[in-house]
PDB file of C-alpha atoms and ligand atoms in Angstrom:
ATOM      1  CA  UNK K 293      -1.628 -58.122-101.857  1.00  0.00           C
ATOM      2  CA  UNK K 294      -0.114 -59.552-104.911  1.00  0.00           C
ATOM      3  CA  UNK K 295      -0.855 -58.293-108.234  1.00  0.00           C
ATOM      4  CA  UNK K 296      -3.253 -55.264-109.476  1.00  0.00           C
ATOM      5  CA  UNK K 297      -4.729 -53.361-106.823  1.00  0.00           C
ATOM      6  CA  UNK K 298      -8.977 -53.710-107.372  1.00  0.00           C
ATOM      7  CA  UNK K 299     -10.838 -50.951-107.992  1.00  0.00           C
ATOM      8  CA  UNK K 300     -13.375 -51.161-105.358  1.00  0.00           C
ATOM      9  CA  UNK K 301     -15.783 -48.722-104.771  1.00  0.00           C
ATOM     10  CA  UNK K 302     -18.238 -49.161-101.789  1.00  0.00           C
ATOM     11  CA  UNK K 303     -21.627 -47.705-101.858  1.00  0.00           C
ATOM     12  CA  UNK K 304     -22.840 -47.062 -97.566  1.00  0.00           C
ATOM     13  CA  UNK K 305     -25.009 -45.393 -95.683  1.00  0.00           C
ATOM     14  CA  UNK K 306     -24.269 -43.539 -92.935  1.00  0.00           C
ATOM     15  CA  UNK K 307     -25.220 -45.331 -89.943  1.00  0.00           C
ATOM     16  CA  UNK K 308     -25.748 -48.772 -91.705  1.00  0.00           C
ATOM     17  CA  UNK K 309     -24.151 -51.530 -89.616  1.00  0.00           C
ATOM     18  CA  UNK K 310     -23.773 -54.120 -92.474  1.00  0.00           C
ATOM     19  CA  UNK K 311     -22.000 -51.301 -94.618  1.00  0.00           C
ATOM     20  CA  UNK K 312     -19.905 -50.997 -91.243  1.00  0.00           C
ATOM     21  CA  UNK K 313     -18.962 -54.766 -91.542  1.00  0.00           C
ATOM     22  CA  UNK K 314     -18.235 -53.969 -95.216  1.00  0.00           C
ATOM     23  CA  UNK K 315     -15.581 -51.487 -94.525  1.00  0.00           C
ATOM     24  CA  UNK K 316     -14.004 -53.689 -91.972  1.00  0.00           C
ATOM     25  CA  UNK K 317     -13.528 -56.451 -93.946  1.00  0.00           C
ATOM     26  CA  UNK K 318     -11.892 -54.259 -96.900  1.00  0.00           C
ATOM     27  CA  UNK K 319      -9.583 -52.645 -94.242  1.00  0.00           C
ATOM     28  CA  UNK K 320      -8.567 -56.442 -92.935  1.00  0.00           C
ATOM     29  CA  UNK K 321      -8.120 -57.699 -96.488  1.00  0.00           C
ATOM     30  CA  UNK K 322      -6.075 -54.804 -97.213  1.00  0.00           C
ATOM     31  CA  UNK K 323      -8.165 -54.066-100.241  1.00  0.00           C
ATOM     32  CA  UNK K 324      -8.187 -50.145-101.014  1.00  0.00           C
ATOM     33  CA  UNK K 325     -11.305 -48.554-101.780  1.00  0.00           C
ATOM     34  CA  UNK K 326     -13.364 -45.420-102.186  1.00  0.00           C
ATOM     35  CA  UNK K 327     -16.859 -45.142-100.215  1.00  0.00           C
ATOM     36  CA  UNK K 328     -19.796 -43.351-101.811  1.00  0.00           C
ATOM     37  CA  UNK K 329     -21.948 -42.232 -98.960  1.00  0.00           C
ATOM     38  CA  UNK K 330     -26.012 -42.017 -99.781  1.00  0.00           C
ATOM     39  CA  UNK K 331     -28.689 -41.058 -98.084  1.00  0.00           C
ATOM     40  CA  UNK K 332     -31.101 -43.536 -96.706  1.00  0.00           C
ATOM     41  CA  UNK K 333     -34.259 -43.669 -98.820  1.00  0.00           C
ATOM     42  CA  UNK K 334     -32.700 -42.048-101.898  1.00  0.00           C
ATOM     43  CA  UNK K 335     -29.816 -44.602-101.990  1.00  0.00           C
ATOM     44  CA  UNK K 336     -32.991 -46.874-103.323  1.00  0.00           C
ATOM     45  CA  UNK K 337     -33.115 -44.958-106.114  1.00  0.00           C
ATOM     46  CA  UNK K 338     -29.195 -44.592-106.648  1.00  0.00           C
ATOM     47  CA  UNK K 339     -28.335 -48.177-106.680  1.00  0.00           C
ATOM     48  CA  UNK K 340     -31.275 -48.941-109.038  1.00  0.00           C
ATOM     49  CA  UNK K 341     -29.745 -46.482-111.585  1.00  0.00           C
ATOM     50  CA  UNK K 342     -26.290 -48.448-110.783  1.00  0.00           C
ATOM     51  CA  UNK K 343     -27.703 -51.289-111.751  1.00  0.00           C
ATOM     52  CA  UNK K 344     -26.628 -53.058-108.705  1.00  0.00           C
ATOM     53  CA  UNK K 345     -28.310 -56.474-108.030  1.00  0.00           C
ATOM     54  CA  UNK K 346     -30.436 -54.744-105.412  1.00  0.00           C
ATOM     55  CA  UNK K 347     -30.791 -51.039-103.883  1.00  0.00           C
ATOM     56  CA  UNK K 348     -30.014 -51.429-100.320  1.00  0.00           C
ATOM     57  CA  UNK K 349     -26.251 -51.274 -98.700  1.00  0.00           C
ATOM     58  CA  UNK K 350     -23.686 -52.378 -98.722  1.00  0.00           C
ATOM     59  CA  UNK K 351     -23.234 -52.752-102.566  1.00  0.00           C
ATOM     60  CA  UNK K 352     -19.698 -53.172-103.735  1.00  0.00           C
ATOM     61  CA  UNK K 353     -18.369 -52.776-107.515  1.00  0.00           C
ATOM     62  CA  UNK K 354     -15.025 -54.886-107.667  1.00  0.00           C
ATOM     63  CA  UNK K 355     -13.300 -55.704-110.772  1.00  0.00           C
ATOM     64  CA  UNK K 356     -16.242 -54.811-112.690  1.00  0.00           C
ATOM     65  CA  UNK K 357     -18.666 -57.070-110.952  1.00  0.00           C
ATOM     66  CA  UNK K 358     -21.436 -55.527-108.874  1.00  0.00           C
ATOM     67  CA  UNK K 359     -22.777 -57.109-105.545  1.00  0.00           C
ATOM     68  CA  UNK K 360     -25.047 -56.479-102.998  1.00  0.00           C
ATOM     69  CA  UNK K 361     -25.707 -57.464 -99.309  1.00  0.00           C
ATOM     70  CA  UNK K 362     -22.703 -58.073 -96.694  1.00  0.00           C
ATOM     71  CA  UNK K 363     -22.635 -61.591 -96.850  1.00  0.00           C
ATOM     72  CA  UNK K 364     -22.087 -61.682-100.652  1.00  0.00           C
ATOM     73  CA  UNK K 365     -19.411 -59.405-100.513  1.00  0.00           C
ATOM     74  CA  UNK K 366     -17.778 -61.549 -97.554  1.00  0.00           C
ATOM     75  CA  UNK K 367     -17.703 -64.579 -99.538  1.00  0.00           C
ATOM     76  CA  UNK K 368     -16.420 -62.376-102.883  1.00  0.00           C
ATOM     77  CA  UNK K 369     -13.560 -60.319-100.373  1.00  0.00           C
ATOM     78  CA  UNK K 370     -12.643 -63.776 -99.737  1.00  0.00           C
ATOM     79  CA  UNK K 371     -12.065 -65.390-103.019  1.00  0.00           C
ATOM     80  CA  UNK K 372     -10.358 -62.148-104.697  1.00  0.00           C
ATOM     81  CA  UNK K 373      -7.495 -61.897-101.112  1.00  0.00           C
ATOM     82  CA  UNK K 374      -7.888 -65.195 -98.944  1.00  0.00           C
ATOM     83  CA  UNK K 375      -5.792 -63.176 -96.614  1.00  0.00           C
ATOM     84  CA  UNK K 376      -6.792 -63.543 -93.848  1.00  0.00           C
ATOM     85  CA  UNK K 377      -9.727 -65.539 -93.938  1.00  0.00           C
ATOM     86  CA  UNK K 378     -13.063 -64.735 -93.275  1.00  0.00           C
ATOM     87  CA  UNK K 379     -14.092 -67.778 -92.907  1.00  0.00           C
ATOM     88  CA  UNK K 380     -12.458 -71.156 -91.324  1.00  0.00           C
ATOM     89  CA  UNK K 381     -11.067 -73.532 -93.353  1.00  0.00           C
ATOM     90  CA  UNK K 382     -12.511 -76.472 -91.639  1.00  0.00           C
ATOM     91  CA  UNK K 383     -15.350 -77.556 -92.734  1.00  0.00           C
ATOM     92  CA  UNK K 384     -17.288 -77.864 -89.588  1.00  0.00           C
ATOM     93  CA  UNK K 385     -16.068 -74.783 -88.511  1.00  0.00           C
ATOM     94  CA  UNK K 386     -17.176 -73.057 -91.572  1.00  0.00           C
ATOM     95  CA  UNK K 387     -20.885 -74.119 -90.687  1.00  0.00           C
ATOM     96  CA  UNK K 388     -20.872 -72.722 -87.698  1.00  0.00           C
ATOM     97  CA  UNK K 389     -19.509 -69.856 -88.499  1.00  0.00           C
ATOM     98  CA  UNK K 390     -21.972 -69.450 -91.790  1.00  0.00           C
ATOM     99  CA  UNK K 391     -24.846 -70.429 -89.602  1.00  0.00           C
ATOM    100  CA  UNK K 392     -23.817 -67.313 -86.973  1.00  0.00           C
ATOM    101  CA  UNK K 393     -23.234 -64.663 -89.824  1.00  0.00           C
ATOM    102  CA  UNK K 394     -26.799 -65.807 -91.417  1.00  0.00           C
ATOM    103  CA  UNK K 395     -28.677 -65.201 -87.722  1.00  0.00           C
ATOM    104  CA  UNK K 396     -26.698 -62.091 -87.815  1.00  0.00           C
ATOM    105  CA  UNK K 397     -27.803 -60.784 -90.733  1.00  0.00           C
ATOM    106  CA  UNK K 398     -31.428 -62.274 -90.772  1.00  0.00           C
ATOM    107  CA  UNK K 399     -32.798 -61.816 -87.170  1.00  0.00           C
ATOM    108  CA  UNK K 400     -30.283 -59.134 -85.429  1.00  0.00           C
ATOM    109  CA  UNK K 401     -29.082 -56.672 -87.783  1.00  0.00           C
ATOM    110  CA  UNK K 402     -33.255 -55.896 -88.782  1.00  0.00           C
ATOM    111  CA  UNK K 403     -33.707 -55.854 -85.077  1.00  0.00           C
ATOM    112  CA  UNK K 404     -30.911 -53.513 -84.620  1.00  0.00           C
ATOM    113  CA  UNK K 405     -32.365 -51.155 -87.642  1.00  0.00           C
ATOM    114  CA  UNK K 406     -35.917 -50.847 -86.342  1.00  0.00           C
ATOM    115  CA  UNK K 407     -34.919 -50.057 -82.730  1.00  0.00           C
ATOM    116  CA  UNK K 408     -32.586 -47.324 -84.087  1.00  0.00           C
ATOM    117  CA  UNK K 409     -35.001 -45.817 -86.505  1.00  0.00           C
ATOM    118  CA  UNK K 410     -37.509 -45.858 -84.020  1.00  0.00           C
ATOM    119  CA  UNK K 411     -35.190 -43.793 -81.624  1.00  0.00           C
ATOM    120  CA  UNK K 412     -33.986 -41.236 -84.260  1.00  0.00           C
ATOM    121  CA  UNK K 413     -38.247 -41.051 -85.202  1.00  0.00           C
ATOM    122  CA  UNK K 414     -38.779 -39.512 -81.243  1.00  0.00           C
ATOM    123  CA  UNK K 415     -35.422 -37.923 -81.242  1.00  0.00           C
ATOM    124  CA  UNK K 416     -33.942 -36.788 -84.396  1.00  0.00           C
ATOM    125  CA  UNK K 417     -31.075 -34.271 -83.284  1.00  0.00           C
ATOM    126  CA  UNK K 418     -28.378 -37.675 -82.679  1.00  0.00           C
ATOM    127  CA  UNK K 419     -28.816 -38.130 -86.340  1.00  0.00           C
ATOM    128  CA  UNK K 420     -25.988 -35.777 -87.354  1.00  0.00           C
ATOM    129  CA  UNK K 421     -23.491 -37.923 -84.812  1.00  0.00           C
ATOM    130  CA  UNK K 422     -24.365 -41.053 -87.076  1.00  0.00           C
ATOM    131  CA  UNK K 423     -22.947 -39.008 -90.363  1.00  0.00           C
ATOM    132  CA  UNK K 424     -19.754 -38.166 -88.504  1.00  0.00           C
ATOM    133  CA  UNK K 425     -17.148 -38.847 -91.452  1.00  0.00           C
ATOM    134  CA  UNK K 426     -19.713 -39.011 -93.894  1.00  0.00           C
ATOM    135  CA  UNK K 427     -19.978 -37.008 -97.490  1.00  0.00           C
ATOM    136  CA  UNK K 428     -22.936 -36.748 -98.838  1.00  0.00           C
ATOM    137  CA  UNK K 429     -22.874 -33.924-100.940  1.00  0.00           C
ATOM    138  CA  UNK K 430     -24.905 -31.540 -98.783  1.00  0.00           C
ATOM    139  CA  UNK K 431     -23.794 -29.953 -95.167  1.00  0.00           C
ATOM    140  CA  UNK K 432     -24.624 -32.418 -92.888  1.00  0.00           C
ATOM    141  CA  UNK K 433     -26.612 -29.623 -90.844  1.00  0.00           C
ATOM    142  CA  UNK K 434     -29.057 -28.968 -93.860  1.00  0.00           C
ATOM    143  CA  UNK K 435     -29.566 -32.923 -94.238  1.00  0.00           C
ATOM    144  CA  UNK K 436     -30.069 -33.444 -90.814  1.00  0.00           C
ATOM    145  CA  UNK K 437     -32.879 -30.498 -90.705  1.00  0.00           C
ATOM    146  CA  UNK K 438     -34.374 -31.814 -93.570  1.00  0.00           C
ATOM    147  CA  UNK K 439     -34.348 -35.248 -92.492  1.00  0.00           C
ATOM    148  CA  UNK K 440     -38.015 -35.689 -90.815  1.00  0.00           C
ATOM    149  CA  UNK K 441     -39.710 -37.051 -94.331  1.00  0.00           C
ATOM    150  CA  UNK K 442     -36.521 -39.673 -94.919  1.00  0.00           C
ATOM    151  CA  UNK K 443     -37.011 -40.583 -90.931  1.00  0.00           C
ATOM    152  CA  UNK K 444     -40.489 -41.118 -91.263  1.00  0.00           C
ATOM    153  CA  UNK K 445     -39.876 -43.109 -94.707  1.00  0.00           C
ATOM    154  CA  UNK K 446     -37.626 -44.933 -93.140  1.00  0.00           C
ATOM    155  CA  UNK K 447     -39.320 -45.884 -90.184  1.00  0.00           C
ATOM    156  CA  UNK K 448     -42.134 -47.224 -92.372  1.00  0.00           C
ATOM    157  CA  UNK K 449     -40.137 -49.149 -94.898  1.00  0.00           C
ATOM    158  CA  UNK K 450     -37.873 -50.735 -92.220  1.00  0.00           C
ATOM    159  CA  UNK K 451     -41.969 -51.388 -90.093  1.00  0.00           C
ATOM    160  CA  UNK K 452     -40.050 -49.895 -87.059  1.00  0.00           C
ATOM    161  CA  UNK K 453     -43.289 -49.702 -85.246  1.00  0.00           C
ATOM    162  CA  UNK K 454     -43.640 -49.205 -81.440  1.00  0.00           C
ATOM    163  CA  UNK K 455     -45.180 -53.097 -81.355  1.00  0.00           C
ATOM    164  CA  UNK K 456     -41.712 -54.408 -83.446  1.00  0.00           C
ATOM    165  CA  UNK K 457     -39.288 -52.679 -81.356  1.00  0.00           C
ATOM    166  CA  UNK K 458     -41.072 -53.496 -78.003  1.00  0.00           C
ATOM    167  CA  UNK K 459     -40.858 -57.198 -79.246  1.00  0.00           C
ATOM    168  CA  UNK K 460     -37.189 -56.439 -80.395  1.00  0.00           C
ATOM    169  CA  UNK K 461     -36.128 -55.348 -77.111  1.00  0.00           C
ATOM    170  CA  UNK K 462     -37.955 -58.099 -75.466  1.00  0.00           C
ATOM    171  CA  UNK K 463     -35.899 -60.369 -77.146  1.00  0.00           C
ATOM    172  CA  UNK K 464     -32.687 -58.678 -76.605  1.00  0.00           C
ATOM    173  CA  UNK K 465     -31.152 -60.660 -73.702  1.00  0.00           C
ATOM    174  CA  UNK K 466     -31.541 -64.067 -75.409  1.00  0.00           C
ATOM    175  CA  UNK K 467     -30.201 -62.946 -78.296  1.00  0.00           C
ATOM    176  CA  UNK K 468     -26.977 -61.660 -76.345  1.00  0.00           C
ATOM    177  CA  UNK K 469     -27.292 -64.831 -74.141  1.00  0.00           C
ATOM    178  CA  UNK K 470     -26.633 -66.618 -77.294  1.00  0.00           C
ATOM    179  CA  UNK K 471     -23.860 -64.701 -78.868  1.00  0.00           C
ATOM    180  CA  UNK K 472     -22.043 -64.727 -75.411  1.00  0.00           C
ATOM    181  CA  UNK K 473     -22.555 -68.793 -75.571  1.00  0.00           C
ATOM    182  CA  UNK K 474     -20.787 -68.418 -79.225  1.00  0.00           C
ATOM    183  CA  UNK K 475     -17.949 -66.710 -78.099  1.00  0.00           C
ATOM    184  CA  UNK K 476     -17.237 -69.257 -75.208  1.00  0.00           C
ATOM    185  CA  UNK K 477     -17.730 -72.206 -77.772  1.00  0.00           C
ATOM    186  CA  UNK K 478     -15.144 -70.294 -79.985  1.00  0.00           C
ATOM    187  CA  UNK K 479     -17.372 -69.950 -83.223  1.00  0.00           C
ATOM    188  CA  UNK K 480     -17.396 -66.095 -82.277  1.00  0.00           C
ATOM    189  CA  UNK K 481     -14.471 -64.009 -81.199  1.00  0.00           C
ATOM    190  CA  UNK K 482     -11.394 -64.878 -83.534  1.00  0.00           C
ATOM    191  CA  UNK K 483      -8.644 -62.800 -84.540  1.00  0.00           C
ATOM    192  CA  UNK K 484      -8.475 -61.472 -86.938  1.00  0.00           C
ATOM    193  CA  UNK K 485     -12.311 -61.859 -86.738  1.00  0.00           C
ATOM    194  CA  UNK K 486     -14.550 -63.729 -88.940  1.00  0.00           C
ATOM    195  CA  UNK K 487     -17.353 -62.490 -90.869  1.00  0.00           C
ATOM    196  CA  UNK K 488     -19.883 -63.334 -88.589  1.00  0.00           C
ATOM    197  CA  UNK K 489     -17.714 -61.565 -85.788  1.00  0.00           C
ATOM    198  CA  UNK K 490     -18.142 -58.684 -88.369  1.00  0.00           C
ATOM    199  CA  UNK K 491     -21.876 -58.934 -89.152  1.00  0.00           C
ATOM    200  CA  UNK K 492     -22.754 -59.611 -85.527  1.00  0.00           C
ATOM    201  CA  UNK K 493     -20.104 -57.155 -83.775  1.00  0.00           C
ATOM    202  CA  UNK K 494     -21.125 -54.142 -86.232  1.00  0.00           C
ATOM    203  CA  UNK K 495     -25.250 -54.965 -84.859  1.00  0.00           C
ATOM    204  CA  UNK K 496     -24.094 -55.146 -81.632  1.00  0.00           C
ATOM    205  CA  UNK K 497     -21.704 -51.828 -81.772  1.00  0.00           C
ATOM    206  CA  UNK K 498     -24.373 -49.989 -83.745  1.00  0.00           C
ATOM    207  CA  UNK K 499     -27.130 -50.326 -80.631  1.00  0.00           C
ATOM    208  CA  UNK K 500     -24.327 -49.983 -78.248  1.00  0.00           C
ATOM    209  CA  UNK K 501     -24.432 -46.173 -80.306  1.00  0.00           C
ATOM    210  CA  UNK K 502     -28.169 -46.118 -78.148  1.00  0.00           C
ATOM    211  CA  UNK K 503     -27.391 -44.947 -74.238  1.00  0.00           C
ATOM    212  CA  UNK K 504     -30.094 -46.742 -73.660  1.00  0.00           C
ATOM    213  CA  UNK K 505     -28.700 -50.016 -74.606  1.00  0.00           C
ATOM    214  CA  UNK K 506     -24.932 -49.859 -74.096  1.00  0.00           C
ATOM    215  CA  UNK K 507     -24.717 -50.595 -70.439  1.00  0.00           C
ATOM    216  CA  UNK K 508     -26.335 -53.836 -71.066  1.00  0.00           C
ATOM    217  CA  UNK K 509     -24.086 -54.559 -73.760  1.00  0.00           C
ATOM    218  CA  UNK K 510     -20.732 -53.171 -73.397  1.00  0.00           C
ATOM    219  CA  UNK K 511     -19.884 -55.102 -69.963  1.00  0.00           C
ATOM    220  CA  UNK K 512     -20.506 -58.658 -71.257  1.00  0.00           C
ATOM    221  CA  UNK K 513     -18.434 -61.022 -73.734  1.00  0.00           C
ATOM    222  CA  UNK K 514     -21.036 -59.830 -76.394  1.00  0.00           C
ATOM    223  CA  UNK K 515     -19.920 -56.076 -76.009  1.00  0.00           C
ATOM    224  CA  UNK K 516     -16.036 -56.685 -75.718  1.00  0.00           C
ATOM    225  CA  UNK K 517     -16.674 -58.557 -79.001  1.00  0.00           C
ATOM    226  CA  UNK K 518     -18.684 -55.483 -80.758  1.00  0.00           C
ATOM    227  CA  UNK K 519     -15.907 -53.096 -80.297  1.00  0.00           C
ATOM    228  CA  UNK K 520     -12.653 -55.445 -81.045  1.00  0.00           C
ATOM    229  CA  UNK K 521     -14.275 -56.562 -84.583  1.00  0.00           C
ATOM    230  CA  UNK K 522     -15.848 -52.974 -85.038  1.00  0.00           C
ATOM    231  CA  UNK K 523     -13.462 -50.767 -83.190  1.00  0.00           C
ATOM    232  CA  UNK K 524     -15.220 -47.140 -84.279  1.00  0.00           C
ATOM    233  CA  UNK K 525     -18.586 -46.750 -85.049  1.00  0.00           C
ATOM    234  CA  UNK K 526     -20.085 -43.229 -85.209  1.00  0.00           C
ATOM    235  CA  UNK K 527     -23.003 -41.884 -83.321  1.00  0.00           C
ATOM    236  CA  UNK K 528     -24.469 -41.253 -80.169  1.00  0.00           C
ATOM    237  CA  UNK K 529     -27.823 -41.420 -78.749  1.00  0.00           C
ATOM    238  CA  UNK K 530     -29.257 -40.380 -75.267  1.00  0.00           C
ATOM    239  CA  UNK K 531     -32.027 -42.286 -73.870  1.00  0.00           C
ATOM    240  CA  UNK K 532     -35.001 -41.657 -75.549  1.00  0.00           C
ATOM    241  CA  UNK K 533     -36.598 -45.425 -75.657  1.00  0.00           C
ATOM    242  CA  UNK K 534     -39.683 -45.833 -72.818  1.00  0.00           C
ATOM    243  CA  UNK K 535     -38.650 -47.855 -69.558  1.00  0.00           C
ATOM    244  CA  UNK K 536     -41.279 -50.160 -69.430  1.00  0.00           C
ATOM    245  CA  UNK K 537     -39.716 -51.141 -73.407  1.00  0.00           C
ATOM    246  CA  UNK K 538     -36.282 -51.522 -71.521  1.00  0.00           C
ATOM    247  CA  UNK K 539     -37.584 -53.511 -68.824  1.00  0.00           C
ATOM    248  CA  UNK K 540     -36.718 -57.305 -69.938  1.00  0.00           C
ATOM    249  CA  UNK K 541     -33.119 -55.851 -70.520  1.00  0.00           C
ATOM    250  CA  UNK K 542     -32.724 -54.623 -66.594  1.00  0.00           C
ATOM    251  CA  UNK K 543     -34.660 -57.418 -65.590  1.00  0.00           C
ATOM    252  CA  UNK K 544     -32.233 -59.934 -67.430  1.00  0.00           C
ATOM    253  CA  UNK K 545     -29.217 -58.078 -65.898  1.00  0.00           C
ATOM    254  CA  UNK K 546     -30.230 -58.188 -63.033  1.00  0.00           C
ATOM    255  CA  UNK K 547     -30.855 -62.462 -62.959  1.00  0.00           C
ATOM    256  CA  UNK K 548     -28.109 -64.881 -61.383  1.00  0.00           C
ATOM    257  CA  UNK K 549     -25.682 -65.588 -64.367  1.00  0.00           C
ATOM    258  CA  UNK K 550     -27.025 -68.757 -66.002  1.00  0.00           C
ATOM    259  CA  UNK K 551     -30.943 -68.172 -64.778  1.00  0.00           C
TER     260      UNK K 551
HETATM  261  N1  GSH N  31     -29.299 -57.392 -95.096  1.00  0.00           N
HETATM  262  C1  GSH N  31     -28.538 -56.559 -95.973  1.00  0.00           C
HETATM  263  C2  GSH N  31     -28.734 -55.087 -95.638  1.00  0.00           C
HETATM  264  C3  GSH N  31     -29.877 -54.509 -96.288  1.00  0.00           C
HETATM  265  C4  GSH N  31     -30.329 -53.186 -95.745  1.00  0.00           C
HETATM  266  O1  GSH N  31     -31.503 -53.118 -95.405  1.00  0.00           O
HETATM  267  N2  GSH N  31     -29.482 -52.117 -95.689  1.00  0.00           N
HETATM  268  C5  GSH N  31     -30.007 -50.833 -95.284  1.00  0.00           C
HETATM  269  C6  GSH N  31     -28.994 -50.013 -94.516  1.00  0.00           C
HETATM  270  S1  GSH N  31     -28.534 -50.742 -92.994  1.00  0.00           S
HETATM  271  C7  GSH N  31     -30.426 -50.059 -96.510  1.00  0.00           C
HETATM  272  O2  GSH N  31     -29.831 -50.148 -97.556  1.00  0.00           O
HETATM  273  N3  GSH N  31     -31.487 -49.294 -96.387  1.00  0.00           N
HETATM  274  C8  GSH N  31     -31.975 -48.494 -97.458  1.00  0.00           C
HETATM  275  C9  GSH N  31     -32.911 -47.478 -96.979  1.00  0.00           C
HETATM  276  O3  GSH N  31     -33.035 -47.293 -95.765  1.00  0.00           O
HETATM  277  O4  GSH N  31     -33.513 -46.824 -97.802  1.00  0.00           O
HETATM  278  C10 GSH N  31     -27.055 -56.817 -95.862  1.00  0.00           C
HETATM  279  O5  GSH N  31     -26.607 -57.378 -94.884  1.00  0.00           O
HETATM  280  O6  GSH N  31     -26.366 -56.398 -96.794  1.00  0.00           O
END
């Protein structure tokens, strides 16, 4: 990129999807940066005393401005290197895309987040798989043993109840019905990909992280999607969720293609 290099510095959490989509799009863009990796729960209380424009990740500081929330940053990454785009330059186009990267962030990256949480609440020993790479300024054994009280915060802040997730996973196969039906139409799927190829693809990669999900996922247009705009995504998570929760999802793989 032309000029001064920015002096980015990107605040994540291990684990967090949207941070995920974050670090992709500074890796397209070329952009160099250092990540600061925080714990969940206390990262609240870290990006508060950053005075960040809220506490939850991904928060950016770039060129001395300080954003919050994956979509923001999108739109800034784009205005500071336009190369490549994460976003079309037609304006039609554009819509559709924004309109994809806003269901993305609003209805299936919470849905992702509860159903995880609510798997690492009945099993926490995959938790250490999701900090692969990750420094957070303790062994990642000793944070991962003294997890249970940020697991159990977590769960409750992010209302990962039983009733949510059940709900969450009943709605699963529409909601991949629907990103498959993007891809065909060409709104998903572009390379280099878009932003909502980001935001959607790091939701999708981070419950493909669930064994009890992935086979559902990875075999469709949805999960060839997940791993070309996310290609790496630690963590790994044996079955844990109840079958009769999983049910719709073997029920909906199961139907006639187009039932
Ligand atoms: N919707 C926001 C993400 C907000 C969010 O909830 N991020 C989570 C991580 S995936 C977080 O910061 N959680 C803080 C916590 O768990 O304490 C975005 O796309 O940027």
């Amino acid at each position: 990129m032309a000029g001064a290099q920015p002096d980015a510095k990107l605040y994540a959490i291990p684990g967090s999807h949207p941070a995920m989509a974050a670090r992709r799009m500074l890796e397209l863009k070329g952009i160099p940066y250092k990540r600061v990796d925080l714990m969940p729960v206390i990262s609240r209380g870290a990006l508060r005393l950053l005075r960040f424009p809220s506490n939850t990740v991904p928060s950016l500081a770039i060129n001395g401005r300080k954003l919050t929330g994956s979509r923001e940053i999108a739109r800034e990454l784009d205005a500071i290197q336009p190369d490549p785009p994460l976003y079309p330059a037609e304006p039609e186009r554009r819509v559709a895309v924004e309109d994809a990267e806003r269901w993305g962030e609003e209805i299936l990256q919470p849905a992702v987040r509860r159903i995880l949480w609510n798997a690492l609440k009945r099993n926490r020993a995959p938790l250490a798989s999701y900090a692969e790479g990750a420094r957070l300024g303790v062994p990642i054994g000793f944070a991962v043993k003294t997890a249970a009280p940020i697991v159990a915060a977590a769960s409750r802040m992010n209302r990962a109840g039983d009733e949510a997730v059940r709900h969450d996973l009943a709605s699963l196969p529409g909601w991949l019905k629907r990103i498959d039906d993007w891809i065909a139409e060409g709104v998903l799927g572009s390379d280099p990909p878009n932003s909502a190829d980001l935001q959607i693809g790091a939701s999708l990669h981070l419950a493909m992280t669930l064994d009890d999900l992935r086979p559902a996922i990875a075999s469709r247009p949805a999960g060839e999607l997940a791993m070309r705009a996310i290609p790496d995504f630690p963590g790994q998570a044996p079955p844990v969720l109840p079958p009769a929760w999983l049910a719709p999802i073997h029920e909906a793989e199961q139907a006639p293609a187009g039932a």
